[in-house]
Each structure stands twice: as C-alpha cells, then as structure tokens.
Tab-separated table of C-alpha atoms in Angstrom:
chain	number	residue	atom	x	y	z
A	12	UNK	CA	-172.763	-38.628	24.566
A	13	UNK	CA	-173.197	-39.921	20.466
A	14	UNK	CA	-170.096	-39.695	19.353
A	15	UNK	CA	-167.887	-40.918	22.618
A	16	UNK	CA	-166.757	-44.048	21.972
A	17	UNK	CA	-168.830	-44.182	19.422
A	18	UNK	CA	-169.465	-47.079	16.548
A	19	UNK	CA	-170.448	-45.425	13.262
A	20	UNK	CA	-171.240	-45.863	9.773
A	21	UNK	CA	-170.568	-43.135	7.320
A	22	UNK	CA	-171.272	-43.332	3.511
A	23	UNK	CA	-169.907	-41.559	0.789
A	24	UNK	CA	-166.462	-41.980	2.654
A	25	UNK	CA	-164.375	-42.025	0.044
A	26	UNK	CA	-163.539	-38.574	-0.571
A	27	UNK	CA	-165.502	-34.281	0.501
A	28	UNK	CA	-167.689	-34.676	3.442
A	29	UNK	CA	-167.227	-38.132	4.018
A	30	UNK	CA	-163.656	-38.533	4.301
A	31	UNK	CA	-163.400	-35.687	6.430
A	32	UNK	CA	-166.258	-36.997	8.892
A	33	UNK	CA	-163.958	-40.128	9.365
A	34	UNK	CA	-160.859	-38.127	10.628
A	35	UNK	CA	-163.216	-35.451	12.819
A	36	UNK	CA	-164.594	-38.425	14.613
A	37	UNK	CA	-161.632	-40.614	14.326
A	38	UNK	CA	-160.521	-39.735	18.306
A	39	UNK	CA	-163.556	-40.188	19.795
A	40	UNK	CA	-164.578	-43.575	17.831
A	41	UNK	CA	-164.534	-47.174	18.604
A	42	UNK	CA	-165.045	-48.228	15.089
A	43	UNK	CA	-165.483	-46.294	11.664
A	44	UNK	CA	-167.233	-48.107	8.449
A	45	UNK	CA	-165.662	-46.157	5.570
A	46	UNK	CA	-169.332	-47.085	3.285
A	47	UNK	CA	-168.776	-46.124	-0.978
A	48	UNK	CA	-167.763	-47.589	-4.535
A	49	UNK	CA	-163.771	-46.339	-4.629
A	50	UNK	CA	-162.487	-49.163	-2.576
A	51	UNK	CA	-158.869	-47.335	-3.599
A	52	UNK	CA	-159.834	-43.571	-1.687
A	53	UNK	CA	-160.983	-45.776	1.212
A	54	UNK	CA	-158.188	-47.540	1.601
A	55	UNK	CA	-155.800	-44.458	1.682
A	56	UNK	CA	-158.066	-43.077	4.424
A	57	UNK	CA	-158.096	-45.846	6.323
A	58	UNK	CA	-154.186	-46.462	6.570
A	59	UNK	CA	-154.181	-42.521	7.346
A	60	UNK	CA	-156.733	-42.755	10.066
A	61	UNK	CA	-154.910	-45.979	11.379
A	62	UNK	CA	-151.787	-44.421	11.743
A	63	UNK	CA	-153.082	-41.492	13.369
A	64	UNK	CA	-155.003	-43.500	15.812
A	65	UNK	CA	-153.844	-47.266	16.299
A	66	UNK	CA	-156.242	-48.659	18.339
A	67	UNK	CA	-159.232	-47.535	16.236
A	68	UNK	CA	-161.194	-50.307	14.491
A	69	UNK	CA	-161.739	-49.840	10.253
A	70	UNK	CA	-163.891	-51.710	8.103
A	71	UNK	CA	-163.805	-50.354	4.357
A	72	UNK	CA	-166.632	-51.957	3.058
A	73	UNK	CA	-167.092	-51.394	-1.038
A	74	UNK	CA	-170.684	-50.424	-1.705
A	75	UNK	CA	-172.810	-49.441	-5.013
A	76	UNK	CA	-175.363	-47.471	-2.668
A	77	UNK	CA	-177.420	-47.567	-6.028
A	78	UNK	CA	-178.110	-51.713	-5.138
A	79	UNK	CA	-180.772	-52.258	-2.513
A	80	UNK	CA	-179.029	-55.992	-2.764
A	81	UNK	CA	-175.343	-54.426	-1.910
A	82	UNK	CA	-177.401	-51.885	0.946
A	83	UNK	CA	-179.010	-55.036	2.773
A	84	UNK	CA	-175.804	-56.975	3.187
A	85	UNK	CA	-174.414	-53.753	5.150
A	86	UNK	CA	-175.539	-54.670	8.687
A	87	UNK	CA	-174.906	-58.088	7.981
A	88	UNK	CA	-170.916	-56.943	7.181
A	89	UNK	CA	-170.638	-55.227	10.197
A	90	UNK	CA	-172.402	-57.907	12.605
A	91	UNK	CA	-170.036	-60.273	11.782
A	92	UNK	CA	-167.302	-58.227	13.019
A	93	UNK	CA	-169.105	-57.901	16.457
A	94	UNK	CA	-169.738	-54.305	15.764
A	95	UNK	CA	-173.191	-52.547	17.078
A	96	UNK	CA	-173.358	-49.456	15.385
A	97	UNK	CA	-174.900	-46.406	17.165
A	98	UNK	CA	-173.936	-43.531	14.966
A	99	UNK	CA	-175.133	-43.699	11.261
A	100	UNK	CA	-174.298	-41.090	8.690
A	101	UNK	CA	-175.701	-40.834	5.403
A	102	UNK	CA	-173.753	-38.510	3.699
A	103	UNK	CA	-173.398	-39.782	0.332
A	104	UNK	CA	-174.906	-37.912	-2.455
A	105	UNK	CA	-174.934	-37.207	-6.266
A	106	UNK	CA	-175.921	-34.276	-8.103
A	107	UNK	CA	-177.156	-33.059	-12.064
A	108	UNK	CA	-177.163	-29.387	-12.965
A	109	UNK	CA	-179.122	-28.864	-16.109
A	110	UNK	CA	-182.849	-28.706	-17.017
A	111	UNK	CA	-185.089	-31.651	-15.976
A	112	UNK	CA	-186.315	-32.622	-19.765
A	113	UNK	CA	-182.823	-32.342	-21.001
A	114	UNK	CA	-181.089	-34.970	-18.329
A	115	UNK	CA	-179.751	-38.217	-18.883
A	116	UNK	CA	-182.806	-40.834	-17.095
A	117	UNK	CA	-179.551	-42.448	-16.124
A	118	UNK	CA	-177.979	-40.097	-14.308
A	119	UNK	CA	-181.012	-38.730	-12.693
A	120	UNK	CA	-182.180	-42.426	-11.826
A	121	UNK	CA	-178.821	-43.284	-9.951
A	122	UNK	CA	-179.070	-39.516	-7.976
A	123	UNK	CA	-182.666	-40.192	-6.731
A	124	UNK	CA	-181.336	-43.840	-5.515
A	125	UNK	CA	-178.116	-42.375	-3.840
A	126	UNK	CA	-180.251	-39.408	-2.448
A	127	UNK	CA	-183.222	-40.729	-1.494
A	128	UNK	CA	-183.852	-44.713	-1.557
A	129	UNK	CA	-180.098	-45.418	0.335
A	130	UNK	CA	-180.849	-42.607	2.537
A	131	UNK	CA	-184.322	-44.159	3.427
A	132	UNK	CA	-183.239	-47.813	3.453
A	133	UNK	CA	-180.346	-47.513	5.098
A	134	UNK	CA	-181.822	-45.828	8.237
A	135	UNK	CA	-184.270	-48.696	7.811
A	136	UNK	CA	-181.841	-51.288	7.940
A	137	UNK	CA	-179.991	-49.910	11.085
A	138	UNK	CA	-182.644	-48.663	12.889
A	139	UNK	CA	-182.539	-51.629	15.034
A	140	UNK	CA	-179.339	-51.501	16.213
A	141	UNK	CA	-179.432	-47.573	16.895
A	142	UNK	CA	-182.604	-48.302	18.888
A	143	UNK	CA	-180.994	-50.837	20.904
A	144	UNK	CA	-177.602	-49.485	21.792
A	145	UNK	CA	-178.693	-45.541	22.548
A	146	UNK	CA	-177.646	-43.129	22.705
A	147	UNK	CA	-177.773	-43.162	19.352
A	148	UNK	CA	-177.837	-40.830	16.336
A	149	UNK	CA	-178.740	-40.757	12.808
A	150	UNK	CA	-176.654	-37.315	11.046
A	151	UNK	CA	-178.671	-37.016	7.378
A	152	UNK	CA	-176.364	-34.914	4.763
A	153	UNK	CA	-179.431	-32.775	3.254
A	154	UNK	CA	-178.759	-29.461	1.419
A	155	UNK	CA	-179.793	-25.768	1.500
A	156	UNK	CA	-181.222	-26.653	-1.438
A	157	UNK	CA	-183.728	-28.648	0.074
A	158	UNK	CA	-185.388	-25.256	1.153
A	159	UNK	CA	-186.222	-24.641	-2.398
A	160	UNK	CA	-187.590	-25.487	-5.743
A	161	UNK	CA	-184.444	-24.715	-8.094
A	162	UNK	CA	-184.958	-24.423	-11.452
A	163	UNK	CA	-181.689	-26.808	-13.510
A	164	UNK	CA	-181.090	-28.433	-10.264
A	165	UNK	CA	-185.558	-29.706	-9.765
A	166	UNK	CA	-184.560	-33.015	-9.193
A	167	UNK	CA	-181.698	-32.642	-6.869
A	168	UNK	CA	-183.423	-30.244	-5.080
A	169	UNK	CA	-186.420	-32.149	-4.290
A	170	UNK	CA	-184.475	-35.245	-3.157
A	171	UNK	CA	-182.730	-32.844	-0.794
A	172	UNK	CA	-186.467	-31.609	0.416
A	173	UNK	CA	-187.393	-35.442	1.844
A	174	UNK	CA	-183.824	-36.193	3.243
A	175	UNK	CA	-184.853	-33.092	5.355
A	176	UNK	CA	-188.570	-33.628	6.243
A	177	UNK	CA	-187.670	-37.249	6.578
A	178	UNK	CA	-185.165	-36.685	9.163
A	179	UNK	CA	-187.630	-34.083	11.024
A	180	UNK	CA	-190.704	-37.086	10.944
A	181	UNK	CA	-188.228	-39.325	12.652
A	182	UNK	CA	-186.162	-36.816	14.896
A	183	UNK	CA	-190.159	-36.997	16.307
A	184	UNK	CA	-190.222	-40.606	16.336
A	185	UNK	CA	-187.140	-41.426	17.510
A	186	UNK	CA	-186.487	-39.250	20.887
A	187	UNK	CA	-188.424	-41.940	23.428
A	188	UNK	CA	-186.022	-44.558	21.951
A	189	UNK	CA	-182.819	-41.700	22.480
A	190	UNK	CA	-181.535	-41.797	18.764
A	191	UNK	CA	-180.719	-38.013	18.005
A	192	UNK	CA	-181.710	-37.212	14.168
A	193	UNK	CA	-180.728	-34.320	12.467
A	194	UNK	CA	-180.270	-32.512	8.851
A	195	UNK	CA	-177.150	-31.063	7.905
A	196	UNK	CA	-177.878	-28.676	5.130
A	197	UNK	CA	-175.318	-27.059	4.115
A	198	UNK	CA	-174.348	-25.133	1.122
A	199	UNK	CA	-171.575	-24.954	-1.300
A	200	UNK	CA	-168.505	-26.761	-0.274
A	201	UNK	CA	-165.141	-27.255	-1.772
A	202	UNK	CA	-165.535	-30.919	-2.515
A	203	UNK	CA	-165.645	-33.137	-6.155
A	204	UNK	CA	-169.661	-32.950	-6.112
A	205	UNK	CA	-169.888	-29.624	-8.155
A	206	UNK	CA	-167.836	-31.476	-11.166
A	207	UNK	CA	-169.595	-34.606	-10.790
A	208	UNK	CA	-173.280	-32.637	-10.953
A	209	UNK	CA	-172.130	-30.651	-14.071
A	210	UNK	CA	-173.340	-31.566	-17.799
A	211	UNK	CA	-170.876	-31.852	-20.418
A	212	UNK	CA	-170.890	-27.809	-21.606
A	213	UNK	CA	-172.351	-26.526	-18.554
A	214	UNK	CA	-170.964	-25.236	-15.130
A	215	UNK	CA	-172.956	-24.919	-12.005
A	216	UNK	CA	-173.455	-21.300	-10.558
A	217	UNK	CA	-170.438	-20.214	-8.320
A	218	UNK	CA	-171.822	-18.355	-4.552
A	219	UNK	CA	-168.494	-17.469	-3.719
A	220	UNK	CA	-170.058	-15.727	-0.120
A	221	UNK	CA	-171.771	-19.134	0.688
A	222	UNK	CA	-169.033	-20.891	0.239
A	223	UNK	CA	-167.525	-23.664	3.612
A	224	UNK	CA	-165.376	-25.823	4.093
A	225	UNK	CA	-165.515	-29.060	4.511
A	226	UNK	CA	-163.811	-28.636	8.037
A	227	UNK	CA	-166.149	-26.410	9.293
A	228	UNK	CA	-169.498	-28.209	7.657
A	229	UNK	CA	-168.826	-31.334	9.564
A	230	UNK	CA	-167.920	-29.900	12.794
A	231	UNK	CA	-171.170	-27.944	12.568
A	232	UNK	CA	-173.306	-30.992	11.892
A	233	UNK	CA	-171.594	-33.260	14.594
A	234	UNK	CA	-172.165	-30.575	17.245
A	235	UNK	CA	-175.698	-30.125	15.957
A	236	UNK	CA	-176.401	-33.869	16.463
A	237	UNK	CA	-174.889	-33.792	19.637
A	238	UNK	CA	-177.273	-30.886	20.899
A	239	UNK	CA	-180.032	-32.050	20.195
A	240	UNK	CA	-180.719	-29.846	16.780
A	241	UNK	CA	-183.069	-30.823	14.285
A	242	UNK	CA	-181.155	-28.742	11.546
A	243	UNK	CA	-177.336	-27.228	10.556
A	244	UNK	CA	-177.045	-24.361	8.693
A	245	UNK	CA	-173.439	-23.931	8.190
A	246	UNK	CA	-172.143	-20.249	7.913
A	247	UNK	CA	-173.867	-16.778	8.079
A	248	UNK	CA	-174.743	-16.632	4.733
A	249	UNK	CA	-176.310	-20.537	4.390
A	250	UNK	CA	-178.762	-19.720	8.077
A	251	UNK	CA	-179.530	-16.092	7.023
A	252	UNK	CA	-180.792	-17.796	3.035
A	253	UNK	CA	-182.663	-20.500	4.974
A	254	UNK	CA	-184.694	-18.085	7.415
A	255	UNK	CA	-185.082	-15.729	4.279
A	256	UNK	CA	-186.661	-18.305	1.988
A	257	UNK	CA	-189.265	-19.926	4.946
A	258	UNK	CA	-190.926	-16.246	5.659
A	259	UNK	CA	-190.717	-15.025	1.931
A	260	UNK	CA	-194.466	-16.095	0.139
A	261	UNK	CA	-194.205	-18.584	-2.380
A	262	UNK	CA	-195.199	-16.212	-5.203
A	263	UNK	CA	-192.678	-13.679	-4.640
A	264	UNK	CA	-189.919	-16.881	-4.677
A	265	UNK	CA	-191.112	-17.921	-7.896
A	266	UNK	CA	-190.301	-14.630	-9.223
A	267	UNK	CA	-187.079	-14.418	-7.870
A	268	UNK	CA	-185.888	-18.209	-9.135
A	269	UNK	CA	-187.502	-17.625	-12.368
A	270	UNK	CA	-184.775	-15.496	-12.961
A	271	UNK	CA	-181.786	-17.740	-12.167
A	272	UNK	CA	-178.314	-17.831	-13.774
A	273	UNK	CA	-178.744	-20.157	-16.606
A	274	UNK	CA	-181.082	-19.482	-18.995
A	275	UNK	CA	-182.064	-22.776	-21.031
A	276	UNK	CA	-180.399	-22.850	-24.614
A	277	UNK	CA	-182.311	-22.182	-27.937
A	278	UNK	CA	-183.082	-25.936	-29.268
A	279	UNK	CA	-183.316	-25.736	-33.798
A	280	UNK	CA	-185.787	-27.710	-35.638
C-alpha cells in the first residue's frame, strides 16, 4: 500500500491542493515535506498537522520551484534527515488567463517552469529513491484542461497536456519497478489559483456545475493512485467533459472553442 506509512513529498504545500494533501495523508504518513516559496503558510500547516498527529515527521523546506539550482538541492534536504521518500506529489502550479500575444513573457516563463520543467525534474531527481523503496508512487496535479487547446488559457493548457502524457509514458515505464503514476485532472476548485491566473482587468470564466472541492479532488486522486489508475476525473461533470472532448473530431472542437467567453478587446492605432 503507497500511502501506509508512507514518506512523501508534496509541492505547492503552502496553501489549495497542497495544503489539503498534507492533512488527507497526514494519518497514514511517516514523514510529510511541505515543498513551496511561503515559508510563513508552511509553517502554520505544519504546527497544525503536528498537533493533530505528534509523532508525524515535518520538514518545511522553502523552495522557488522556478530554480533548477533550489530543485536539485531537494533530495539532498531530505537525505540528510534519513528520509527515503516513496510518495512524490507534484502539485504545484501557476496559471495566466488572457491571450497568448498579450501576456507578460514573465509570467508565462515562470508558469511553464512551475508546470512543466519542476514537474519533469523533480520526478527526475527522485526517481531513484521511488525506484528503490517501492511501492512507490508519483501523483502528477494535471488539469481538465490538459484535454484541450483553450483559447486565453494556450499556454496553460498545453503545459497541462505533457504533465498528463508525461505521467501516462512513465505510468508504462515505471510498473516493473512498482512506482504507481497517475494524473489528477481535475477542474475548477475553490483554491487562490483562479486570482493568481487572472490579468489585471480580466476575470477567468466561472463553471459553477464543474466546480470541487478541494476535499473531494484530493481524496479522488489519492484513491486513484492507490488503484492503480492512470487518470482522476473528479466529479460528474469534469469525467463526462473529458470522455466528451476525446470522441468529439477535432474540427467540430475548434468550432465550439472558437466561440469561448472572452472575446479579445479592440486594440487603437
């Protein structure tokens, strides 16, 4: 079983998905390595995990996932402490709703990094260990809108595309070594990221019938990953979009996106 007694790394801890991934696995867990850039948030968490459950073992380990240097040191943080991780989760993630040629290269730089790079290079870097203390699992924090090409969020939602064929490729690779990978995907979710993705003067479309909470989103990735999945839909409305948009033809979807809810502004000469 993963997640008995289980070592694990999750990023993006700080606050949303993260946060709440630390106190769903918090009773089963050995050791939890609260991984992101608010050292503050982390802290809080980890005093309210600690108190909740006193013999767990906390690192909070400040990270700028956007600094390959600050990613390689991870393992070496958490091999000092004697810890052998067997449970990585790469959940952190940054958004930018708005049309690609209008973005700020900054802002779309630091979300490919976050979304892609630390995703890759992380699973990279702790491979190893996984390998070597199975079972093992890898849980990647994807997107439903990895399933398609969305117009204001292109970027995003291509980044979200190879966190989810990545994980596939190495679910594949993985299984004679027994480290579990799988692709949670979920929707909207009541977290900070919406606010965070949003351009000054614009707000991001609201799907009030997709909408999860965080609650349920992690429980349904953990029990994917523990089953064996290679994907989590969370909610009705998330798994019915997902089968709808991988049997609908390409040319009919381009229709249907070309008419989303933001319509790009009139730019004067």
């Amino acid at each position: 079983m993963i997640l008995h007694q289980c070592t694990v790394v999750i990023t993006g801890a700080s606050s949303g998905l993260g946060a709440e991934f630390a106190r769903q696995l918090a009773p089963q867990a050995i050791a939890i390595a609260l991984v992101a850039r608010r050292e503050t948030e982390m802290a809080v968490l980890a005093a309210e995990l600690q108190r909740g459950h006193p013999s767990l073992k906390i690192a909070v380990i400040p990270c700028d996932l956007t600094d390959a240097e600050q990613r390689a040191q991870l393992p070496g943080h958490l091999a000092a402490l004697g810890w052998r991780v067997n449970l990585l989760i790469n959940n952190a993630g940054l958004g930018d709703y708005g049309t690609f040629a209008d973005g700020a290269w900054v802002k779309i730089e630091r979300m490919m990094e976050v979304n892609v790079m630390a995703v890759t290079h992380l699973t990279h870097l702790f491979l190893p260990d996984l390998k070597t203390h199975a079972p093992a699992g890898i849980l990647n924090v994807s997107s439903l809108a990895g399933e398609l090409p969305i117009p204001d969020f292109a970027a995003y939602a291509a980044g979200k595309a190879f966190v989810s064929r990545f994980s596939e490729a190495l679910r594949i690779e993985l299984k004679p070594d027994g480290v579990a990978v799988c692709a949670l995907c979920p929707g909207p979710v009541k977290t900070e990221f919406g606010a965070v993705a949003e351009r000054p003067g614009e707000t991001t479309p609201k799907m009030s019938s997709a909408y999860q909470t965080k609650e349920h989103v992690v429980r349904t990735g953990l029990r994917a990953l523990t089953k064996g999945r290679a994907r989590a839909f969370p909610g009705f409305v998330v798994r019915a979009t997902a089968l709808l948009v991988n049997v609908v033809p390409l040319a009919v979807l381009r229709v249907v996106l070309s008419r989303r809810p933001r319509k790009p502004r009139a730019t004067g000469k």
